[in-house]
Short mmCIF file of C-alpha atoms and ligand atoms in Angstrom, two decimals:
data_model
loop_
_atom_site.label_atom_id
_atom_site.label_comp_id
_atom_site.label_asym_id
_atom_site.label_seq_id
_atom_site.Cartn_x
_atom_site.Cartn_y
_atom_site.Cartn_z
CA UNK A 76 4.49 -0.47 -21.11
CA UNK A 77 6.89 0.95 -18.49
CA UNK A 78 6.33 4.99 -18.36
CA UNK A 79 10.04 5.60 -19.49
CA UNK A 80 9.78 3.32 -22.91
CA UNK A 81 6.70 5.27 -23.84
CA UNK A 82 8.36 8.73 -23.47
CA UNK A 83 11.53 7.07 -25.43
CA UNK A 84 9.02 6.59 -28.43
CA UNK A 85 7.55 9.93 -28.29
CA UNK A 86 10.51 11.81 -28.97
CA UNK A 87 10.38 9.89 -32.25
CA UNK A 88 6.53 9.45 -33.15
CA UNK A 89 3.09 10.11 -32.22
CA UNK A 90 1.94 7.70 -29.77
CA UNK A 91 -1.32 6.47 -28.30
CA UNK A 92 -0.40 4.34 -25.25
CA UNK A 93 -3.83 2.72 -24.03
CA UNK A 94 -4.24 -0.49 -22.33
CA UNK A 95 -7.95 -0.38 -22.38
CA UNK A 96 -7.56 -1.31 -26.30
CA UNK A 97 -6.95 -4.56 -25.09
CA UNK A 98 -10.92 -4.47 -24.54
CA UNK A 99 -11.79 -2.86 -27.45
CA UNK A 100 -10.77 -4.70 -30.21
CA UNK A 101 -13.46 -2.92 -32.63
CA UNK A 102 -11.71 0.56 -31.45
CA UNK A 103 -8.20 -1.06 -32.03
CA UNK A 104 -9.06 -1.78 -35.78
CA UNK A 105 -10.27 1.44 -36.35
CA UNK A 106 -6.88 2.82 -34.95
CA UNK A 107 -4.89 0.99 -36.57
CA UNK A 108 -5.79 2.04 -40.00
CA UNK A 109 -2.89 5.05 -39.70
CA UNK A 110 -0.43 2.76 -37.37
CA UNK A 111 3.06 2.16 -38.47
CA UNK A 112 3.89 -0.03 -35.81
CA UNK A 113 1.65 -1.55 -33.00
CA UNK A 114 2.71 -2.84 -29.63
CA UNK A 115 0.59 -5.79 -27.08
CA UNK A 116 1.20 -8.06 -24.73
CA UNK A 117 -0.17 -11.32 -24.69
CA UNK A 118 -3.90 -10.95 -25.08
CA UNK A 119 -4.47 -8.81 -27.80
CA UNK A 120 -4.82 -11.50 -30.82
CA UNK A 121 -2.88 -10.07 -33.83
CA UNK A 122 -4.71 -11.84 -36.59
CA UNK A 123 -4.79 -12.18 -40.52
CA UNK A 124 -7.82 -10.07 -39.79
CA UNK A 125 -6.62 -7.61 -38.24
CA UNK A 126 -3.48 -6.98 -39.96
CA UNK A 127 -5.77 -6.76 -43.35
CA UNK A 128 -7.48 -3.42 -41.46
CA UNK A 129 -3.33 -2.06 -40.66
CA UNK A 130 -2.30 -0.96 -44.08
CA UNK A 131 0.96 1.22 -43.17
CA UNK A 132 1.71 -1.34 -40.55
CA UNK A 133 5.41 -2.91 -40.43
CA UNK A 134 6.37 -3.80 -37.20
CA UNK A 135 4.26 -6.17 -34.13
CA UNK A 136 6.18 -5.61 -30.92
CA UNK A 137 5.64 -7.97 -28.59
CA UNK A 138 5.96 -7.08 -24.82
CA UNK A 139 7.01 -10.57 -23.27
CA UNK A 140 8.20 -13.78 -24.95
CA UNK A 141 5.13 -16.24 -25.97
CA UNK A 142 4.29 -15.42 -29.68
CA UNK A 143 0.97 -18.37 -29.54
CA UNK A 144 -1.12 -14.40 -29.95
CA UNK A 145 0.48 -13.21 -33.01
CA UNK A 146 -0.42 -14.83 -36.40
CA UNK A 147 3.45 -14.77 -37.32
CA UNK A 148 2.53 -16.64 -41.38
CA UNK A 149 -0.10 -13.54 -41.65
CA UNK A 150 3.05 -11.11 -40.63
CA UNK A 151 5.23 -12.81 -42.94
CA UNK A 152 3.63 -12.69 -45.61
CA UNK A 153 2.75 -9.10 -45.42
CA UNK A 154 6.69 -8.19 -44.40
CA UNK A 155 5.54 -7.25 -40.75
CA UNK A 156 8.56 -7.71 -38.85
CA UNK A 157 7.21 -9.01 -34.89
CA UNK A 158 9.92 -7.96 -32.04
CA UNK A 159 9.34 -10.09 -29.07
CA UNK A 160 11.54 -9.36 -25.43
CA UNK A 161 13.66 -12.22 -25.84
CA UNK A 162 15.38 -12.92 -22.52
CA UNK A 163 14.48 -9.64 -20.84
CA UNK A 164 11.66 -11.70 -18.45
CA UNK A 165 13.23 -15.31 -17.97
CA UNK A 166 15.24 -14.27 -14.50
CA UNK A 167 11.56 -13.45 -13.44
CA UNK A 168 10.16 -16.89 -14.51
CA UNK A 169 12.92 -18.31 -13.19
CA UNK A 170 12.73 -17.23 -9.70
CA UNK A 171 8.86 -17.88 -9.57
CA UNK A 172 9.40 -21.82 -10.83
CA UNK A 173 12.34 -21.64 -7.75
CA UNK A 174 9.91 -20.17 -5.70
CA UNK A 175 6.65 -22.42 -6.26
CA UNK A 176 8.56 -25.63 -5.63
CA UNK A 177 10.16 -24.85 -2.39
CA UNK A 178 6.65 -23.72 -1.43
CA UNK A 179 5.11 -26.85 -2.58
CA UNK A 180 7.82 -29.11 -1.22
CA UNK A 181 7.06 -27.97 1.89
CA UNK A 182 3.77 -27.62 2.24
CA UNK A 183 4.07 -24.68 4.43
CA UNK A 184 1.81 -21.97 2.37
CA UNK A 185 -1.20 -23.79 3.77
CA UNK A 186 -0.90 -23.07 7.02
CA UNK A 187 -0.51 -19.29 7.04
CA UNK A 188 -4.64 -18.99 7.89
CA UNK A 189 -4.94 -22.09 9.90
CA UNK A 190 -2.08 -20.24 12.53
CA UNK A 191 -4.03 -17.05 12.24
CA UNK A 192 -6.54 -18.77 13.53
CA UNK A 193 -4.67 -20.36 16.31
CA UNK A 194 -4.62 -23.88 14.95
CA UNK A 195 -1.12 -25.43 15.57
CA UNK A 196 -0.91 -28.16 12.34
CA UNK A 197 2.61 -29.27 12.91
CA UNK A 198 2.56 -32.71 12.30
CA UNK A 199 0.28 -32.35 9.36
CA UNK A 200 3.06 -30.34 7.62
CA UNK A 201 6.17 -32.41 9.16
CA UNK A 202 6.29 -34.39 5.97
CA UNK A 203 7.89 -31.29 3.51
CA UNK A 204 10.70 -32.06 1.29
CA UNK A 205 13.94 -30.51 0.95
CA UNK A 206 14.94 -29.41 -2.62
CA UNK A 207 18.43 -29.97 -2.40
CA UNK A 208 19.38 -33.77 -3.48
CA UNK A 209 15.75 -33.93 -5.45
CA UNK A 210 15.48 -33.68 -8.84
CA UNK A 211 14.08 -31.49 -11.03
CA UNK A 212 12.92 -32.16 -14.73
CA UNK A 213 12.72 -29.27 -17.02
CA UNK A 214 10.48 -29.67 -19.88
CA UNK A 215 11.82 -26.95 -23.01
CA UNK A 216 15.47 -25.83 -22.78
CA UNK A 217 15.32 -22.71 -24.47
CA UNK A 218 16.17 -19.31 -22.95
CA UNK A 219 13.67 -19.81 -19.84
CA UNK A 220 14.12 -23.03 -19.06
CA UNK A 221 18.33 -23.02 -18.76
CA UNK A 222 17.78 -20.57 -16.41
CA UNK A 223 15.71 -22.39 -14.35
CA UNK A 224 18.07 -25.33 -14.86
CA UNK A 225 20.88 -23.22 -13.46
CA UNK A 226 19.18 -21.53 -10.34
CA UNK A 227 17.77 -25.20 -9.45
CA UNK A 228 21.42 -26.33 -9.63
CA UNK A 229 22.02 -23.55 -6.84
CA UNK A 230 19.95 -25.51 -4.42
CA UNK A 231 21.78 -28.25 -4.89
CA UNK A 232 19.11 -30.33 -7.21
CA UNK A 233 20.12 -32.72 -9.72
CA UNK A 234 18.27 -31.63 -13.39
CA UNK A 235 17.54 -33.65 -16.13
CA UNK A 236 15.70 -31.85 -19.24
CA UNK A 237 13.85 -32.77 -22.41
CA UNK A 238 13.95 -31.11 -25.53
CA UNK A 239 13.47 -32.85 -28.59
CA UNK A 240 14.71 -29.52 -30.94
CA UNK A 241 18.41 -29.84 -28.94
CA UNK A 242 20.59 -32.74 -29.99
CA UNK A 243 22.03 -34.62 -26.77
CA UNK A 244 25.59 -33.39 -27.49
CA UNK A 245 24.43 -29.84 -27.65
CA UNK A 246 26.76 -27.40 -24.93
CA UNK A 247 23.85 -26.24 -23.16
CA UNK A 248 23.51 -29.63 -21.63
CA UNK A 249 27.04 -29.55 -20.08
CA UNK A 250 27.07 -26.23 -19.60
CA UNK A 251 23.92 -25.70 -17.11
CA UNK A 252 24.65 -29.48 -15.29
CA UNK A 253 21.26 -30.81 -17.33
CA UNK A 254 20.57 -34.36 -18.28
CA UNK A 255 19.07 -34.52 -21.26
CA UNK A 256 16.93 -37.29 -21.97
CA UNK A 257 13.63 -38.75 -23.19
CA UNK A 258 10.07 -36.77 -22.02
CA UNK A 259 9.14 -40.04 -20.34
CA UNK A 260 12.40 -40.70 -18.37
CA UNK A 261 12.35 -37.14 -17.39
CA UNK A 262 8.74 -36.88 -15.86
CA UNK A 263 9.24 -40.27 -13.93
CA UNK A 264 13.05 -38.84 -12.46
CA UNK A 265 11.32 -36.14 -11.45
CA UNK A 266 10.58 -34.46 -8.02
CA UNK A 267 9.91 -30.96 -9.88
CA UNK A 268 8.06 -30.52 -13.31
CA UNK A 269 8.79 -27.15 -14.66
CA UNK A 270 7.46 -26.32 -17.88
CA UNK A 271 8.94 -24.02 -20.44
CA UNK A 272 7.79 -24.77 -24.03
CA UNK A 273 5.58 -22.43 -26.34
CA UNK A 274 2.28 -23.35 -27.18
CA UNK A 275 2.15 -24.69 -30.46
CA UNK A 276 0.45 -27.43 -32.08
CA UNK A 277 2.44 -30.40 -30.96
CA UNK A 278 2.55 -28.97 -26.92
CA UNK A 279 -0.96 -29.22 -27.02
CA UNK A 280 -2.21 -31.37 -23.53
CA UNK A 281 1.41 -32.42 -23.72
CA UNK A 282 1.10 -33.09 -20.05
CA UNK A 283 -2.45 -35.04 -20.16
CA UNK A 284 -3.34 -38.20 -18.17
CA UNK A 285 -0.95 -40.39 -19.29
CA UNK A 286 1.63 -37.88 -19.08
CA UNK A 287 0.45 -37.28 -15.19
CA UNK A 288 0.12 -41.00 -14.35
CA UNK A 289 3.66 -41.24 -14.79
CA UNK A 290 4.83 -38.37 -12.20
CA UNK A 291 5.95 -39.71 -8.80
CA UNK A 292 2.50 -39.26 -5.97
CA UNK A 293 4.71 -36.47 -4.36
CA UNK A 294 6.04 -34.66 -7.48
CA UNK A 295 5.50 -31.05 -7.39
CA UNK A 296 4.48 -29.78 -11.22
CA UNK A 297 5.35 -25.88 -12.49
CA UNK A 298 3.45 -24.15 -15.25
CA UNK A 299 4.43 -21.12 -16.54
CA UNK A 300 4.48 -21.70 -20.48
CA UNK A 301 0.82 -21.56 -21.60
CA UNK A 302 -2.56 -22.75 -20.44
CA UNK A 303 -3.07 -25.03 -23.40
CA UNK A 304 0.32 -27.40 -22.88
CA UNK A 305 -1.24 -29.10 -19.44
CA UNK A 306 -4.48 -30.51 -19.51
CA UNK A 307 -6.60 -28.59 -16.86
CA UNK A 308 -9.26 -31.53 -16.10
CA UNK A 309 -6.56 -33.96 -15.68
CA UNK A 310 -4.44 -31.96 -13.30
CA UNK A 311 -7.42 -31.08 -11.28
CA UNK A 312 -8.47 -35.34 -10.73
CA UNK A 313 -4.77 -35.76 -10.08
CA UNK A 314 -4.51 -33.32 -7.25
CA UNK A 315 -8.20 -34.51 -5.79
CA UNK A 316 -7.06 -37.73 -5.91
CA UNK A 317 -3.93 -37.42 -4.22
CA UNK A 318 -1.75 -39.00 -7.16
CA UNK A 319 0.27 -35.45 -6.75
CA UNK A 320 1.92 -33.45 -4.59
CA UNK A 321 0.97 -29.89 -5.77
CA UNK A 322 0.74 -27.92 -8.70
CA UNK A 323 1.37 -24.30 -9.41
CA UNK A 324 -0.41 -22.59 -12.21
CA UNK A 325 0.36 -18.97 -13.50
CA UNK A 326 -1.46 -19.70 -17.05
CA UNK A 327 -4.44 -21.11 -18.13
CA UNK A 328 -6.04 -22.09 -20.85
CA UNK A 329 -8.52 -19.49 -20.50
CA UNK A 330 -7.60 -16.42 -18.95
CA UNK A 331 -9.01 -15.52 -16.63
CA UNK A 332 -10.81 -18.74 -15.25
CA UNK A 333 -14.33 -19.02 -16.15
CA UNK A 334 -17.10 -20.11 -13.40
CA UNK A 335 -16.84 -23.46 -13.12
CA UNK A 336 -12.87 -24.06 -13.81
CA UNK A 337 -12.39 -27.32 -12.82
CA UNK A 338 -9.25 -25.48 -10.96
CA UNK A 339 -11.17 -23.99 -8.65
CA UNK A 340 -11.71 -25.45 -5.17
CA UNK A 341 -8.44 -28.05 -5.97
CA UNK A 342 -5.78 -28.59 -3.39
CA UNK A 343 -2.17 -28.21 -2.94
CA UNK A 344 -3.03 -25.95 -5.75
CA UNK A 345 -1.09 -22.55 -6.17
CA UNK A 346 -2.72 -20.01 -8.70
CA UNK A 347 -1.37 -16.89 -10.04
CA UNK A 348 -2.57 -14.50 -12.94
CA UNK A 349 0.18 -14.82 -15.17
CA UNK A 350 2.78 -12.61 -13.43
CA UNK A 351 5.38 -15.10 -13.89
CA UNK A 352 7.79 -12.79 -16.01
CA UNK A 353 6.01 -9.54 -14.76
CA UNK A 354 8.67 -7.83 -11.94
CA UNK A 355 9.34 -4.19 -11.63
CA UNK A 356 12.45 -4.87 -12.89
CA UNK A 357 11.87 -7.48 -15.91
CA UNK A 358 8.89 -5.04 -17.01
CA UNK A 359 11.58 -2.15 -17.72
CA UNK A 360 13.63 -4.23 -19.61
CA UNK A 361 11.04 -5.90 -21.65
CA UNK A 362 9.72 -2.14 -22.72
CA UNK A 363 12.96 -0.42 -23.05
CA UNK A 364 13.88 -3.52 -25.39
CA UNK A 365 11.07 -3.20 -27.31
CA UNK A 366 10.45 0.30 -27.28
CA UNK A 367 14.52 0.53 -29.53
CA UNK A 368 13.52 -2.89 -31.95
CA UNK A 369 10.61 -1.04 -32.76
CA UNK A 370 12.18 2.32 -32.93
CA UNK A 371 15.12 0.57 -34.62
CA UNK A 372 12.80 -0.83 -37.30
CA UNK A 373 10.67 2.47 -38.17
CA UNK A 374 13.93 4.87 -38.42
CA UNK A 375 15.84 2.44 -40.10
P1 NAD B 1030 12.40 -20.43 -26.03
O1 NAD B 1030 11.87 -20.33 -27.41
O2 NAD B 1030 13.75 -19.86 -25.72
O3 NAD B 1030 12.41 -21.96 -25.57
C1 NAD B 1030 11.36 -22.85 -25.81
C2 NAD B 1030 11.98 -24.23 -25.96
O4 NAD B 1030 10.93 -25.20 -26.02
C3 NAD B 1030 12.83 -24.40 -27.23
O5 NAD B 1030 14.15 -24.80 -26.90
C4 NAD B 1030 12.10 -25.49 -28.01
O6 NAD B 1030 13.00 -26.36 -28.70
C5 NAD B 1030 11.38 -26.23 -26.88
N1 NAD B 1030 10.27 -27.07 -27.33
C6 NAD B 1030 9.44 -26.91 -28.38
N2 NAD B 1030 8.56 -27.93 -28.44
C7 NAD B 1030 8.84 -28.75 -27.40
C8 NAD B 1030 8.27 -29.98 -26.93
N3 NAD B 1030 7.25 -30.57 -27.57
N4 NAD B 1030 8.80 -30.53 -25.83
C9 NAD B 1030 9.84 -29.96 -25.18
N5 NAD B 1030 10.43 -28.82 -25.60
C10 NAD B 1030 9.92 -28.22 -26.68
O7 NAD B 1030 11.29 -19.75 -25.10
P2 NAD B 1030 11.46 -19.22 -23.59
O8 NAD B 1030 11.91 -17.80 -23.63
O9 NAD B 1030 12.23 -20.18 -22.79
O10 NAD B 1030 9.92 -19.20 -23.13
C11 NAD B 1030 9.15 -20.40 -23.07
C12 NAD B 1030 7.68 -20.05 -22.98
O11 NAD B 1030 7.41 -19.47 -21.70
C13 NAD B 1030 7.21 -18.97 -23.97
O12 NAD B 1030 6.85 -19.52 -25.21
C14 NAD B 1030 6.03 -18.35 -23.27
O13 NAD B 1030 4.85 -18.99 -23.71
C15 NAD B 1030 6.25 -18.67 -21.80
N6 NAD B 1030 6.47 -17.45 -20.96
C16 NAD B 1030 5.58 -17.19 -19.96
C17 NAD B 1030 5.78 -16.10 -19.12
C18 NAD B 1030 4.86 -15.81 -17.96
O14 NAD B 1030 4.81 -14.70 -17.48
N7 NAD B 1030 4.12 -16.78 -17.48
C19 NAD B 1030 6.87 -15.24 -19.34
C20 NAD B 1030 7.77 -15.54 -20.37
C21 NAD B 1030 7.55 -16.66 -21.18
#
């Protein structure tokens, strides 16, 4: 949590701000015995379990957006109001999706070591694509993915979107320039695949082979939503095969990879430890906003 938010909560309440906990989850429990409120990011797993050993607690805050770590039935039941960032990291998301598919249109990140080393590959990397006048599919049109929708619009792409919680009258369509139409017609439009769903039980694989198959050879496909909603084998045969044009990856299904991902060694592969949403900026106004919810909540 950003320095400032911290102090903000200590004018209020005794607070232990320790990111090692994250490790510790026996230590955590033990802590959180006398906690009113408690505070994570994305890897500390707020279970049924844990909330049993959190008596006094009443509030989960929740420093980013994806809620797949939070057992939000358990909180219900026992009247634990959870405080997520809403909205304070999706022009951070946004920019990295922008970012990854010009860099995978063009091709040109691979050559940064090959010129190092004095190799000229021009012609091997004459065959980039522009975004402007592509088309780019965005898969969940909630907070993160209009955004997206709206920068990609910028660069002059044409979007089309899928989203089967939005009815296809809804204003967001017409508002942000999408298309909205059917997951199927959107993944074969598309030149770009972003992703920007929450992992839940029916986004599970919801890109698997099938799903893949259908992607033009030279579409470029985004993940920034969770591990779980793209199935890791497939994407990696894809890629090896050539049946894609490149893939960028900021979450996984296990983080961090294991030995033996099948990510590793893949090409036109770009890889990133979920810092998607994680700027200097966005991480100030994801703590400040959670640091007054959950001050909100406990003086209230
Ligand atoms: P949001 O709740 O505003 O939007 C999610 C949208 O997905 C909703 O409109 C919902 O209707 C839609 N949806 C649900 N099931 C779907 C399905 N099967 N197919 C298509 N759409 C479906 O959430 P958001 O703020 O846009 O964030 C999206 C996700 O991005 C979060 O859940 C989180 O997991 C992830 N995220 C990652 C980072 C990062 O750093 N990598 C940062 C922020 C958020």
């Amino acid at each position: 949590m950003d320095a400032p938010a911290v102090d903000s909560l200590r004018r209020h309440f005794d607070v232990l701000a320790d990111a090692s906990l994250v490790d510790e989850p026996d230590r955590l429990r033990g802590l959180l015995v006398e906690a009113d409120a408690l505070i994570v990011r994305n890897r500390t797993q707020v279970t049924a379990a844990l909330l049993d050993d959190a008596p006094r607690l009443s509030v989960v805050g929740r420093l980013g957006v994806g809620l797949d770590n939070i057992a939000l039935g358990a909180c219900r039941e026992r009247g634990v109001q959870v405080f997520p960032a809403t909205g304070a990291n999706a022009a951070a998301v946004a920019e990295y999706v922008i970012a990854t598919s010009l860099l995978l249109l063009r091709g040109a990140y691979l050559s940064s070591t090959a010129v190092a080393q004095g190799q000229w590959p021009r012609s091997a990397l004459s065959n980039g694509r522009e975004a402007a006048g592509g088309t780019m599919a965005v898969i969940g049109f909630g907070g993160i993915g209009r955004l997206v929708a709206q920068l990609a619009r910028g660069i002059g792409m044409g979007v089309v979107g899928y989203d089967p919680q939005l009815p296809a009258d809804a204003a967001c369509w017409q508002e942000t320039g999408t298309r909205g139409m059917s997951f199927d017609d959107a993944l074969r439009a598309a030149d770009v695949v972003t992703v920007h769903v929450p992992l839940v039980e029916t986004t599970h694989n919801l890109l698997g082979p099938a799903q893949l198959k259908m992607l033009k050879p030279h579409a470029v496909l985004i993940n920034t939503s969770r591990g779980g909603v793209i199935d890791e084998n497939a994407l990696a045969d894809a890629l090896r095969q050539g049946r894609l044009g490149g893939a960028a990856l900021d979450v996984f299904a296990d983080e961090p990879l294991k030995a033996g991902s099948p990510l590793a060694g893949v090409p036109n592969l770009i890889l990133t430890p979920h810092i998607a949403g994680l700027t200097m900026q966005s991480n100030a106004r994801v703590s400040s906003l959670v640091a007054s919810r959950v001050m909100d909540a406990l003086l209230a």
